[in-house]
Amino acid sequence: MKREDFEEMAEVEGLRRELESANKTVSEMAGLHDVVREVILSALRDVQPPAMPKMPARSRRKRKEIAVSHLSDWQIGALTDSYNLTVAREMILGQLLNVVTKLVAERQVVSDVDECVVLLGGDMVDGSALRPTQAWEVESTVYTQAVHDCPRLMADFVLGVTSLFRKVHVECVRGNHGRNGAMKG
């Protein structure tokens, strides 16, 4: 055999080992997906859907307007001297929802504002591994932030605005906090 043949055989053997390793990783990830799915489903089994509030009457004489409420970068789960989940809840469900309610009431005098688009921008959760000290700057795990605290808070906000509008559209984008691994695509 020639030297090139040995090099080619060694390269093929190396590729075969890489393929076996990749197949093993894919197989392990498939099992992990099932475990994560089951954990999430079990966490959501006890969640009761809230009652939908009554929709306001619609006026046909006024000019139509659509309200937009953009929530972004709330960093739910961050823990500082002046910010935590309780503060975030008060800011979103107390102050922000109050301001939206007042603005809509003012606009309803001259316009028919019966639709709202709620934009949920990225970085709604804080994560736990973006900065070296971040693990000590959060009050809950990424799982709790992303599966419990933030979705509940955003759902409560959306339900709060449903009492103000006949239609509520929710659009979401992801951010870079709370993700598992590099963001691709």
Short mmCIF file of C-alpha atoms in Angstrom, two decimals:
data_model
loop_
_atom_site.label_atom_id
_atom_site.label_comp_id
_atom_site.label_asym_id
_atom_site.label_seq_id
_atom_site.Cartn_x
_atom_site.Cartn_y
_atom_site.Cartn_z
CA MET A 1 0.00 0.00 0.00
CA LYS A 2 1.04 3.51 -0.70
CA ARG A 3 1.40 6.23 1.89
CA GLU A 4 -1.60 8.08 0.41
CA ASP A 5 -3.74 4.97 0.93
CA PHE A 6 -2.83 4.88 4.65
CA GLU A 7 -3.56 8.61 5.00
CA GLU A 8 -6.89 8.15 3.23
CA MET A 9 -7.77 5.19 5.46
CA ALA A 10 -6.85 7.22 8.55
CA GLU A 11 -8.97 10.13 7.34
CA VAL A 12 -11.94 7.81 6.65
CA GLU A 13 -11.54 6.27 10.11
CA GLY A 14 -11.46 9.75 11.68
CA LEU A 15 -14.62 10.74 9.80
CA ARG A 16 -16.31 7.49 10.85
CA ARG A 17 -15.54 8.26 14.52
CA GLU A 18 -16.84 11.82 14.14
CA LEU A 19 -20.04 10.48 12.55
CA GLU A 20 -20.53 7.99 15.40
CA SER A 21 -19.99 10.77 17.93
CA ALA A 22 -22.45 13.06 16.12
CA ASN A 23 -25.05 10.27 15.94
CA LYS A 24 -24.63 9.59 19.66
CA THR A 25 -25.06 13.32 20.45
CA VAL A 26 -28.19 13.51 18.29
CA SER A 27 -29.58 10.43 20.02
CA GLU A 28 -28.88 11.89 23.46
CA MET A 29 -30.46 15.24 22.46
CA ALA A 30 -33.62 13.46 21.30
CA GLY A 31 -34.00 11.94 24.76
CA LEU A 32 -33.27 15.29 26.40
CA HIS A 33 -35.97 16.93 24.27
CA ASP A 34 -38.53 14.44 25.61
CA VAL A 35 -37.46 15.09 29.21
CA VAL A 36 -37.63 18.89 28.79
CA ARG A 37 -41.02 18.60 27.07
CA GLU A 38 -42.40 16.47 29.91
CA VAL A 39 -41.06 18.85 32.59
CA ILE A 40 -42.67 21.83 30.85
CA LEU A 41 -45.99 20.01 30.35
CA SER A 42 -46.05 18.90 33.98
CA ALA A 43 -45.38 22.48 35.12
CA LEU A 44 -48.27 23.73 33.00
CA ARG A 45 -50.80 21.05 34.06
CA ASP A 46 -51.76 22.95 37.21
CA VAL A 47 -52.08 26.33 35.47
CA GLN A 48 -55.70 27.39 35.24
CA PRO A 49 -56.61 29.67 32.35
CA PRO A 50 -57.87 33.02 33.67
CA ALA A 51 -61.37 34.24 32.92
CA MET A 52 -61.54 36.58 29.95
CA PRO A 53 -62.85 40.05 30.83
CA LYS A 54 -65.91 41.51 29.08
CA MET A 55 -65.13 43.37 25.85
CA PRO A 56 -66.09 47.04 25.58
CA ALA A 57 -68.89 48.14 23.26
CA ARG A 58 -67.82 49.24 19.79
CA SER A 59 -68.62 52.67 18.32
CA ARG A 60 -69.23 53.02 14.58
CA ARG A 61 -69.18 56.85 14.40
CA LYS A 62 -65.62 57.61 15.49
CA ARG A 63 -62.39 57.30 13.54
CA LYS A 64 -60.69 53.93 14.12
CA GLU A 65 -57.28 53.75 15.76
CA ILE A 66 -55.10 50.86 16.82
CA ALA A 67 -53.13 51.04 20.06
CA VAL A 68 -49.62 49.61 20.29
CA SER A 69 -48.01 48.53 23.54
CA HIS A 70 -44.36 47.50 23.29
CA LEU A 71 -42.81 45.63 26.21
CA SER A 72 -39.14 44.83 25.86
CA ASP A 73 -36.00 44.17 27.91
CA TRP A 74 -37.80 43.66 31.23
CA GLN A 75 -35.09 41.23 32.41
CA ILE A 76 -37.58 39.26 34.52
CA GLY A 77 -35.50 37.37 37.08
CA ALA A 78 -32.82 40.05 37.50
CA LEU A 79 -32.05 40.87 41.12
CA THR A 80 -30.59 44.24 42.13
CA ASP A 81 -31.04 46.63 45.04
CA SER A 82 -33.93 48.32 43.22
CA TYR A 83 -35.32 45.63 40.89
CA ASN A 84 -36.76 42.13 41.26
CA LEU A 85 -39.87 40.17 40.20
CA THR A 86 -42.11 42.07 42.63
CA VAL A 87 -40.94 45.44 41.27
CA ALA A 88 -41.33 44.22 37.66
CA ARG A 89 -44.87 43.03 38.42
CA GLU A 90 -45.80 46.42 39.94
CA MET A 91 -44.26 48.29 37.02
CA ILE A 92 -46.00 46.18 34.36
CA LEU A 93 -49.37 45.38 35.94
CA GLY A 94 -49.61 48.49 38.08
CA GLN A 95 -47.97 51.46 36.43
CA LEU A 96 -47.84 50.44 32.74
CA LEU A 97 -51.32 48.94 32.60
CA ASN A 98 -52.62 52.02 34.42
CA VAL A 99 -51.02 54.36 31.86
CA VAL A 100 -52.39 52.30 28.95
CA THR A 101 -55.87 52.39 30.51
CA LYS A 102 -55.75 56.19 30.94
CA LEU A 103 -54.40 56.81 27.42
CA VAL A 104 -57.06 54.61 25.84
CA ALA A 105 -59.81 56.34 27.83
CA GLU A 106 -58.54 59.74 26.58
CA ARG A 107 -58.34 58.56 22.95
CA GLN A 108 -61.81 56.96 23.12
CA VAL A 109 -63.29 60.46 23.39
CA VAL A 110 -62.34 61.27 19.81
CA SER A 111 -61.53 57.87 18.27
CA ASP A 112 -62.67 54.29 18.32
CA VAL A 113 -59.69 52.44 19.74
CA ASP A 114 -60.90 48.86 19.74
CA GLU A 115 -57.70 47.06 18.74
CA CYS A 116 -54.32 46.73 20.39
CA VAL A 117 -51.09 45.18 19.22
CA VAL A 118 -48.93 44.02 22.12
CA LEU A 119 -45.32 43.68 21.02
CA LEU A 120 -43.23 41.52 23.32
CA GLY A 121 -39.66 42.38 22.42
CA GLY A 122 -36.62 40.38 23.32
CA ASP A 123 -34.83 39.92 26.61
CA MET A 124 -37.94 39.57 28.70
CA VAL A 125 -35.98 37.23 31.02
CA ASP A 126 -32.54 37.87 32.46
CA GLY A 127 -30.98 34.43 32.06
CA SER A 128 -28.09 33.34 34.22
CA ALA A 129 -24.94 32.98 32.18
CA LEU A 130 -24.42 36.18 30.17
CA ARG A 131 -21.95 37.79 32.57
CA PRO A 132 -19.46 36.13 34.95
CA THR A 133 -21.31 37.36 38.05
CA GLN A 134 -24.82 36.95 36.69
CA ALA A 135 -25.50 33.68 38.50
CA TRP A 136 -25.49 35.75 41.73
CA GLU A 137 -27.60 38.56 40.24
CA VAL A 138 -30.78 36.59 39.52
CA GLU A 139 -33.57 35.59 41.86
CA SER A 140 -34.70 32.49 39.96
CA THR A 141 -33.46 29.89 37.51
CA VAL A 142 -33.69 30.40 33.76
CA TYR A 143 -36.36 27.68 33.71
CA THR A 144 -38.47 29.52 36.31
CA GLN A 145 -37.95 32.84 34.52
CA ALA A 146 -38.81 31.48 31.05
CA VAL A 147 -41.55 28.96 31.90
CA HIS A 148 -43.26 30.48 34.93
CA ASP A 149 -42.52 34.07 35.98
CA CYS A 150 -42.25 35.88 32.66
CA PRO A 151 -45.07 34.05 30.79
CA ARG A 152 -47.43 34.57 33.75
CA LEU A 153 -46.58 38.27 33.96
CA MET A 154 -46.96 38.80 30.20
CA ALA A 155 -50.22 36.80 30.15
CA ASP A 156 -51.57 38.92 33.02
CA PHE A 157 -50.66 42.08 31.09
CA VAL A 158 -52.32 40.81 27.90
CA LEU A 159 -55.42 39.81 29.87
CA GLY A 160 -55.42 43.26 31.46
CA VAL A 161 -55.57 44.96 28.06
CA THR A 162 -58.30 42.62 26.81
CA SER A 163 -60.75 44.51 29.01
CA LEU A 164 -59.91 47.66 27.03
CA PHE A 165 -60.03 46.36 23.45
CA ARG A 166 -62.22 44.15 21.27
CA LYS A 167 -59.16 42.63 19.60
CA VAL A 168 -55.68 42.10 21.01
CA HIS A 169 -52.88 40.83 18.80
CA VAL A 170 -49.66 39.62 20.42
CA GLU A 171 -46.37 39.50 18.53
CA CYS A 172 -43.15 38.20 20.08
CA VAL A 173 -39.47 38.19 19.22
CA ARG A 174 -36.70 36.44 21.08
CA GLY A 175 -33.73 38.13 22.64
CA ASN A 176 -30.36 36.89 23.74
CA HIS A 177 -31.15 36.44 27.47
CA GLY A 178 -32.27 33.11 28.82
CA ARG A 179 -31.44 31.13 25.71
CA ASN A 180 -29.63 27.85 25.86
CA GLY A 181 -26.55 28.05 23.61
CA ALA A 182 -25.70 30.32 20.72
CA MET A 183 -28.51 32.03 18.83
CA LYS A 184 -28.49 30.94 15.20
CA GLY A 185 -30.72 32.04 12.37
#
